Amino acid sequence: MRRDRFLPDPELDRIRESGEIPRVRTAFGADAHLVTRYDDVRHVLGDAAVFSNAAGTALRRPEGDELSEEELARLRAGQLLAQDPPEHTRLRRYLTREFTQRRMARLEPRITEIVESHLDALEKAGPGADLVAEFALPVPSMVICELLGVPWADRDEFTARSTRLLDVSLPAAERAAVVRENRAYMTRLVDAAAAEPGEDIIGMLLREHGTEISHDELVGIASLLLIAGHETTSNMLALGTLALMEAPDQAELLRRDPELARPAVEELLRWLTIVHTGVVRVTTTDTELRGTPLPEGSLVVCSLPSANRDTATGLDDPQRLDLTRGAAGHVAFGHGVHHCLGAPLARMEMVTAFPALLRRFPTLAPAGPVPPTAFRAYHFVYGMHTLPVTW
């Protein structure tokens, strides 16, 4: 989906206001019905029985995926986003307690340490330093590495790989190669944990559920958590910081009032909505939406940024960034059974990082004009490649 810096494509506003559910061409080369209204998006995401995630895994690019059926089946194992209940329910149950609010509260001191250490690194690098490289990317990367037991020395390797995995413009052959590279790396990680389970999430899964989860499922779970655990939060930190620098009145509110951190993060999540559409759904039966027939087997994509800027959210002027309102009920983390498992962790990291960054650097500003090439225009997760800053 195209963006204009922070704004969704204006065509999405027109479609949402018209109430139509048009057919659009997806990155996979297939046509899908586009859902843009808040209530409709919640309906689709909330009905996993009619709008299936698992059925969408059969989608193929026109030029072919260059992955065998056997490889694809192994890649789907453990991937929560590629499962429907009851299989999704079984897998998610193993992980739920690791991402509770209570568990996140116990992580808060360590997250604070990580944030402060990378603020030190940013300050040491000096004005002109890249906020993405020095702060926005390494903070969530270090957190998820520690949670999963991933060697920190591997960070550059797996972050570069995940960036390529999420680039929807990648040719099929190159995509297949990076998929195989990622699987090989995650397999080595799981094998090492199996030989000597640690106190991390993978070690916990092996000790407590080792007889219930297959090796392929462990690899799939670890891969999803590692990629999602740093890609989404790092891009929120970078893009959110730019949004705050360009709205200094809002940044000053957050800098002055630590209690504003939680509602501010919810509003930034809503206003930026860095995941464009989530997973393509496929209808499992004939249905309709807003009078539009959706025969069985229809592809459906939901525009999350459009839904979050709909007046049906109940917000006053949802196109405006207002950190004081909190914006509860947004769909930036999805909705229904596939609501983001790691949302409590992402919130904790952002609630800690944004205020700390603004307090440390009260005059933070972009180090010059931000060019269009700084934005991740062709990625599944929107964000920034680079953001040089000064203070």
mmCIF file with all atom_site columns, N, CA and C in Angstrom, residues 21 33-53 277 279-283 287-290 294 298-304 335-338:
data_model
loop_
_atom_site.group_PDB
_atom_site.id
_atom_site.type_symbol
_atom_site.label_atom_id
_atom_site.label_alt_id
_atom_site.label_comp_id
_atom_site.label_asym_id
_atom_site.label_entity_id
_atom_site.label_seq_id
_atom_site.pdbx_PDB_ins_code
_atom_site.Cartn_x
_atom_site.Cartn_y
_atom_site.Cartn_z
_atom_site.occupancy
_atom_site.B_iso_or_equiv
_atom_site.pdbx_formal_charge
_atom_site.auth_seq_id
_atom_site.auth_comp_id
_atom_site.auth_asym_id
_atom_site.auth_atom_id
_atom_site.pdbx_PDB_model_num
ATOM 1   N N  . ILE A 1 21  ? -16.388 -1.746  -1.710 1.00 0.00 ? 21  ILE A N  1
ATOM 2   C CA . ILE A 1 21  ? -15.375 -2.762  -1.411 1.00 0.00 ? 21  ILE A CA 1
ATOM 3   C C  . ILE A 1 21  ? -14.832 -3.217  -2.759 1.00 0.00 ? 21  ILE A C  1
ATOM 4   N N  . HIS A 1 33  ? -10.590 -8.400  -2.643 1.00 0.00 ? 33  HIS A N  1
ATOM 5   C CA . HIS A 1 33  ? -11.531 -7.362  -2.212 1.00 0.00 ? 33  HIS A CA 1
ATOM 6   C C  . HIS A 1 33  ? -10.870 -6.537  -1.101 1.00 0.00 ? 33  HIS A C  1
ATOM 7   N N  . LEU A 1 34  ? -10.894 -5.220  -1.255 1.00 0.00 ? 34  LEU A N  1
ATOM 8   C CA . LEU A 1 34  ? -10.249 -4.318  -0.298 1.00 0.00 ? 34  LEU A CA 1
ATOM 9   C C  . LEU A 1 34  ? -11.270 -3.765  0.683  1.00 0.00 ? 34  LEU A C  1
ATOM 10  N N  . VAL A 1 35  ? -11.021 -3.988  1.981  1.00 0.00 ? 35  VAL A N  1
ATOM 11  C CA . VAL A 1 35  ? -11.908 -3.528  3.048  1.00 0.00 ? 35  VAL A CA 1
ATOM 12  C C  . VAL A 1 35  ? -11.221 -2.376  3.766  1.00 0.00 ? 35  VAL A C  1
ATOM 13  N N  . THR A 1 36  ? -11.901 -1.235  3.874  1.00 0.00 ? 36  THR A N  1
ATOM 14  C CA . THR A 1 36  ? -11.262 -0.022  4.403  1.00 0.00 ? 36  THR A CA 1
ATOM 15  C C  . THR A 1 36  ? -11.946 0.557   5.635  1.00 0.00 ? 36  THR A C  1
ATOM 16  N N  . ARG A 1 37  ? -13.219 0.210   5.868  1.00 0.00 ? 37  ARG A N  1
ATOM 17  C CA . ARG A 1 37  ? -13.943 0.817   6.993  1.00 0.00 ? 37  ARG A CA 1
ATOM 18  C C  . ARG A 1 37  ? -13.659 0.082   8.294  1.00 0.00 ? 37  ARG A C  1
ATOM 19  N N  . TYR A 1 38  ? -13.634 0.834   9.378  1.00 0.00 ? 38  TYR A N  1
ATOM 20  C CA . TYR A 1 38  ? -13.285 0.312   10.702 1.00 0.00 ? 38  TYR A CA 1
ATOM 21  C C  . TYR A 1 38  ? -14.166 -0.862  11.106 1.00 0.00 ? 38  TYR A C  1
ATOM 22  N N  . ASP A 1 39  ? -15.466 -0.697  11.015 1.00 0.00 ? 39  ASP A N  1
ATOM 23  C CA . ASP A 1 39  ? -16.377 -1.768  11.432 1.00 0.00 ? 39  ASP A CA 1
ATOM 24  C C  . ASP A 1 39  ? -16.225 -3.005  10.555 1.00 0.00 ? 39  ASP A C  1
ATOM 25  N N  . ASP A 1 40  ? -16.016 -2.797  9.256  1.00 0.00 ? 40  ASP A N  1
ATOM 26  C CA . ASP A 1 40  ? -15.859 -3.930  8.342  1.00 0.00 ? 40  ASP A CA 1
ATOM 27  C C  . ASP A 1 40  ? -14.554 -4.673  8.600  1.00 0.00 ? 40  ASP A C  1
ATOM 28  N N  . VAL A 1 41  ? -13.494 -3.920  8.850  1.00 0.00 ? 41  VAL A N  1
ATOM 29  C CA . VAL A 1 41  ? -12.195 -4.546  9.136  1.00 0.00 ? 41  VAL A CA 1
ATOM 30  C C  . VAL A 1 41  ? -12.284 -5.387  10.404 1.00 0.00 ? 41  VAL A C  1
ATOM 31  N N  . ARG A 1 42  ? -12.910 -4.841  11.436 1.00 0.00 ? 42  ARG A N  1
ATOM 32  C CA . ARG A 1 42  ? -13.075 -5.610  12.673 1.00 0.00 ? 42  ARG A CA 1
ATOM 33  C C  . ARG A 1 42  ? -13.926 -6.867  12.436 1.00 0.00 ? 42  ARG A C  1
ATOM 34  N N  . HIS A 1 43  ? -14.910 -6.751  11.584 1.00 0.00 ? 43  HIS A N  1
ATOM 35  C CA . HIS A 1 43  ? -15.758 -7.911  11.275 1.00 0.00 ? 43  HIS A CA 1
ATOM 36  C C  . HIS A 1 43  ? -14.944 -9.007  10.592 1.00 0.00 ? 43  HIS A C  1
ATOM 37  N N  . VAL A 1 44  ? -14.163 -8.634  9.588  1.00 0.00 ? 44  VAL A N  1
ATOM 38  C CA . VAL A 1 44  ? -13.350 -9.620  8.866  1.00 0.00 ? 44  VAL A CA 1
ATOM 39  C C  . VAL A 1 44  ? -12.314 -10.259 9.794  1.00 0.00 ? 44  VAL A C  1
ATOM 40  N N  . LEU A 1 45  ? -11.603 -9.424  10.536 1.00 0.00 ? 45  LEU A N  1
ATOM 41  C CA . LEU A 1 45  ? -10.554 -9.947  11.413 1.00 0.00 ? 45  LEU A CA 1
ATOM 42  C C  . LEU A 1 45  ? -11.131 -10.752 12.577 1.00 0.00 ? 45  LEU A C  1
ATOM 43  N N  . GLY A 1 46  ? -12.367 -10.461 12.926 1.00 0.00 ? 46  GLY A N  1
ATOM 44  C CA . GLY A 1 46  ? -12.978 -11.132 14.069 1.00 0.00 ? 46  GLY A CA 1
ATOM 45  C C  . GLY A 1 46  ? -13.683 -12.429 13.744 1.00 0.00 ? 46  GLY A C  1
ATOM 46  N N  . ASP A 1 47  ? -13.771 -12.791 12.462 1.00 0.00 ? 47  ASP A N  1
ATOM 47  C CA . ASP A 1 47  ? -14.483 -14.006 12.068 1.00 0.00 ? 47  ASP A CA 1
ATOM 48  C C  . ASP A 1 47  ? -13.522 -14.942 11.335 1.00 0.00 ? 47  ASP A C  1
ATOM 49  N N  . ALA A 1 48  ? -12.726 -15.682 12.104 1.00 0.00 ? 48  ALA A N  1
ATOM 50  C CA . ALA A 1 48  ? -11.720 -16.571 11.516 1.00 0.00 ? 48  ALA A CA 1
ATOM 51  C C  . ALA A 1 48  ? -12.349 -17.761 10.816 1.00 0.00 ? 48  ALA A C  1
ATOM 52  N N  . ALA A 1 49  ? -13.601 -18.088 11.153 1.00 0.00 ? 49  ALA A N  1
ATOM 53  C CA . ALA A 1 49  ? -14.262 -19.228 10.524 1.00 0.00 ? 49  ALA A CA 1
ATOM 54  C C  . ALA A 1 49  ? -14.617 -18.932 9.074  1.00 0.00 ? 49  ALA A C  1
ATOM 55  N N  . VAL A 1 50  ? -15.036 -17.710 8.787  1.00 0.00 ? 50  VAL A N  1
ATOM 56  C CA . VAL A 1 50  ? -15.434 -17.328 7.430  1.00 0.00 ? 50  VAL A CA 1
ATOM 57  C C  . VAL A 1 50  ? -14.266 -16.725 6.653  1.00 0.00 ? 50  VAL A C  1
ATOM 58  N N  . PHE A 1 51  ? -13.408 -15.961 7.340  1.00 0.00 ? 51  PHE A N  1
ATOM 59  C CA . PHE A 1 51  ? -12.275 -15.303 6.691  1.00 0.00 ? 51  PHE A CA 1
ATOM 60  C C  . PHE A 1 51  ? -10.992 -15.972 7.191  1.00 0.00 ? 51  PHE A C  1
ATOM 61  N N  . SER A 1 52  ? -10.511 -16.939 6.421  1.00 0.00 ? 52  SER A N  1
ATOM 62  C CA . SER A 1 52  ? -9.442  -17.832 6.867  1.00 0.00 ? 52  SER A CA 1
ATOM 63  C C  . SER A 1 52  ? -8.047  -17.283 6.600  1.00 0.00 ? 52  SER A C  1
ATOM 64  N N  . ASN A 1 53  ? -7.165  -17.422 7.593  1.00 0.00 ? 53  ASN A N  1
ATOM 65  C CA . ASN A 1 53  ? -5.743  -17.144 7.389  1.00 0.00 ? 53  ASN A CA 1
ATOM 66  C C  . ASN A 1 53  ? -5.065  -18.304 6.672  1.00 0.00 ? 53  ASN A C  1
ATOM 67  N N  . THR A 1 277 ? -1.695  -4.219  5.861  1.00 0.00 ? 277 THR A N  1
ATOM 68  C CA . THR A 1 277 ? -2.903  -5.031  5.687  1.00 0.00 ? 277 THR A CA 1
ATOM 69  C C  . THR A 1 277 ? -2.931  -6.296  6.540  1.00 0.00 ? 277 THR A C  1
ATOM 70  N N  . VAL A 1 279 ? -2.267  -10.334 7.039  1.00 0.00 ? 279 VAL A N  1
ATOM 71  C CA . VAL A 1 279 ? -2.329  -11.494 6.147  1.00 0.00 ? 279 VAL A CA 1
ATOM 72  C C  . VAL A 1 279 ? -3.597  -11.449 5.291  1.00 0.00 ? 279 VAL A C  1
ATOM 73  N N  . VAL A 1 280 ? -3.468  -11.834 4.023  1.00 0.00 ? 280 VAL A N  1
ATOM 74  C CA . VAL A 1 280 ? -4.637  -11.932 3.138  1.00 0.00 ? 280 VAL A CA 1
ATOM 75  C C  . VAL A 1 280 ? -5.560  -13.028 3.660  1.00 0.00 ? 280 VAL A C  1
ATOM 76  N N  . ARG A 1 281 ? -6.850  -12.718 3.782  1.00 0.00 ? 281 ARG A N  1
ATOM 77  C CA . ARG A 1 281 ? -7.848  -13.716 4.181  1.00 0.00 ? 281 ARG A CA 1
ATOM 78  C C  . ARG A 1 281 ? -8.521  -14.311 2.947  1.00 0.00 ? 281 ARG A C  1
ATOM 79  N N  . VAL A 1 282 ? -9.046  -15.529 3.120  1.00 0.00 ? 282 VAL A N  1
ATOM 80  C CA . VAL A 1 282 ? -9.788  -16.198 2.055  1.00 0.00 ? 282 VAL A CA 1
ATOM 81  C C  . VAL A 1 282 ? -11.120 -16.667 2.624  1.00 0.00 ? 282 VAL A C  1
ATOM 82  N N  . THR A 1 283 ? -12.214 -16.361 1.942  1.00 0.00 ? 283 THR A N  1
ATOM 83  C CA . THR A 1 283 ? -13.533 -16.758 2.448  1.00 0.00 ? 283 THR A CA 1
ATOM 84  C C  . THR A 1 283 ? -13.713 -18.263 2.331  1.00 0.00 ? 283 THR A C  1
ATOM 85  N N  . THR A 1 287 ? -20.410 -15.402 1.272  1.00 0.00 ? 287 THR A N  1
ATOM 86  C CA . THR A 1 287 ? -20.834 -14.418 2.263  1.00 0.00 ? 287 THR A CA 1
ATOM 87  C C  . THR A 1 287 ? -20.952 -13.068 1.561  1.00 0.00 ? 287 THR A C  1
ATOM 88  N N  . GLU A 1 288 ? -21.200 -12.022 2.321  1.00 0.00 ? 288 GLU A N  1
ATOM 89  C CA . GLU A 1 288 ? -21.227 -10.681 1.742  1.00 0.00 ? 288 GLU A CA 1
ATOM 90  C C  . GLU A 1 288 ? -20.790 -9.688  2.804  1.00 0.00 ? 288 GLU A C  1
ATOM 91  N N  . LEU A 1 289 ? -20.371 -8.541  2.334  1.00 0.00 ? 289 LEU A N  1
ATOM 92  C CA . LEU A 1 289 ? -19.932 -7.474  3.222  1.00 0.00 ? 289 LEU A CA 1
ATOM 93  C C  . LEU A 1 289 ? -20.404 -6.154  2.641  1.00 0.00 ? 289 LEU A C  1
ATOM 94  N N  . ARG A 1 290 ? -21.177 -5.443  3.404  1.00 0.00 ? 290 ARG A N  1
ATOM 95  C CA . ARG A 1 290 ? -21.749 -4.166  2.970  1.00 0.00 ? 290 ARG A CA 1
ATOM 96  C C  . ARG A 1 290 ? -22.442 -4.302  1.607  1.00 0.00 ? 290 ARG A C  1
ATOM 97  N N  . LEU A 1 294 ? -19.291 -11.948 -1.628 1.00 0.00 ? 294 LEU A N  1
ATOM 98  C CA . LEU A 1 294 ? -17.951 -12.520 -1.535 1.00 0.00 ? 294 LEU A CA 1
ATOM 99  C C  . LEU A 1 294 ? -18.104 -14.035 -1.639 1.00 0.00 ? 294 LEU A C  1
ATOM 100 N N  . SER A 1 298 ? -12.955 -16.237 -2.120 1.00 0.00 ? 298 SER A N  1
ATOM 101 C CA . SER A 1 298 ? -12.575 -14.855 -2.422 1.00 0.00 ? 298 SER A CA 1
ATOM 102 C C  . SER A 1 298 ? -11.430 -14.402 -1.518 1.00 0.00 ? 298 SER A C  1
ATOM 103 N N  . LEU A 1 299 ? -10.502 -13.644 -2.093 1.00 0.00 ? 299 LEU A N  1
ATOM 104 C CA . LEU A 1 299 ? -9.413  -13.050 -1.314 1.00 0.00 ? 299 LEU A CA 1
ATOM 105 C C  . LEU A 1 299 ? -9.877  -11.711 -0.751 1.00 0.00 ? 299 LEU A C  1
ATOM 106 N N  . VAL A 1 300 ? -9.520  -11.459 0.513  1.00 0.00 ? 300 VAL A N  1
ATOM 107 C CA . VAL A 1 300 ? -9.919  -10.227 1.184  1.00 0.00 ? 300 VAL A CA 1
ATOM 108 C C  . VAL A 1 300 ? -8.704  -9.625  1.886  1.00 0.00 ? 300 VAL A C  1
ATOM 109 N N  . VAL A 1 301 ? -8.440  -8.342  1.630  1.00 0.00 ? 301 VAL A N  1
ATOM 110 C CA . VAL A 1 301 ? -7.377  -7.634  2.340  1.00 0.00 ? 301 VAL A CA 1
ATOM 111 C C  . VAL A 1 301 ? -7.996  -6.473  3.106  1.00 0.00 ? 301 VAL A C  1
ATOM 112 N N  . CYS A 1 302 ? -7.496  -6.243  4.301  1.00 0.00 ? 302 CYS A N  1
ATOM 113 C CA . CYS A 1 302 ? -8.001  -5.181  5.165  1.00 0.00 ? 302 CYS A CA 1
ATOM 114 C C  . CYS A 1 302 ? -6.965  -4.075  5.290  1.00 0.00 ? 302 CYS A C  1
ATOM 115 N N  . SER A 1 303 ? -7.332  -2.849  4.959  1.00 0.00 ? 303 SER A N  1
ATOM 116 C CA . SER A 1 303 ? -6.429  -1.714  5.125  1.00 0.00 ? 303 SER A CA 1
ATOM 117 C C  . SER A 1 303 ? -6.509  -1.239  6.577  1.00 0.00 ? 303 SER A C  1
ATOM 118 N N  . LEU A 1 304 ? -5.506  -1.589  7.368  1.00 0.00 ? 304 LEU A N  1
ATOM 119 C CA . LEU A 1 304 ? -5.509  -1.200  8.779  1.00 0.00 ? 304 LEU A CA 1
ATOM 120 C C  . LEU A 1 304 ? -5.319  0.307   8.963  1.00 0.00 ? 304 LEU A C  1
ATOM 121 N N  . HIS A 1 335 ? -6.991  -7.721  15.258 1.00 0.00 ? 335 HIS A N  1
ATOM 122 C CA . HIS A 1 335 ? -8.217  -7.894  16.029 1.00 0.00 ? 335 HIS A CA 1
ATOM 123 C C  . HIS A 1 335 ? -8.594  -9.370  15.979 1.00 0.00 ? 335 HIS A C  1
ATOM 124 N N  . GLY A 1 336 ? -9.309  -9.826  16.980 1.00 0.00 ? 336 GLY A N  1
ATOM 125 C CA . GLY A 1 336 ? -9.767  -11.211 16.979 1.00 0.00 ? 336 GLY A CA 1
ATOM 126 C C  . GLY A 1 336 ? -8.689  -12.177 17.432 1.00 0.00 ? 336 GLY A C  1
ATOM 127 N N  . VAL A 1 337 ? -8.790  -13.432 16.993 1.00 0.00 ? 337 VAL A N  1
ATOM 128 C CA . VAL A 1 337 ? -7.880  -14.471 17.476 1.00 0.00 ? 337 VAL A CA 1
ATOM 129 C C  . VAL A 1 337 ? -6.434  -14.208 17.067 1.00 0.00 ? 337 VAL A C  1
ATOM 130 N N  . HIS A 1 338 ? -6.230  -13.418 16.005 1.00 0.00 ? 338 HIS A N  1
ATOM 131 C CA . HIS A 1 338 ? -4.869  -13.137 15.553 1.00 0.00 ? 338 HIS A CA 1
ATOM 132 C C  . HIS A 1 338 ? -4.344  -11.796 16.067 1.00 0.00 ? 338 HIS A C  1
#
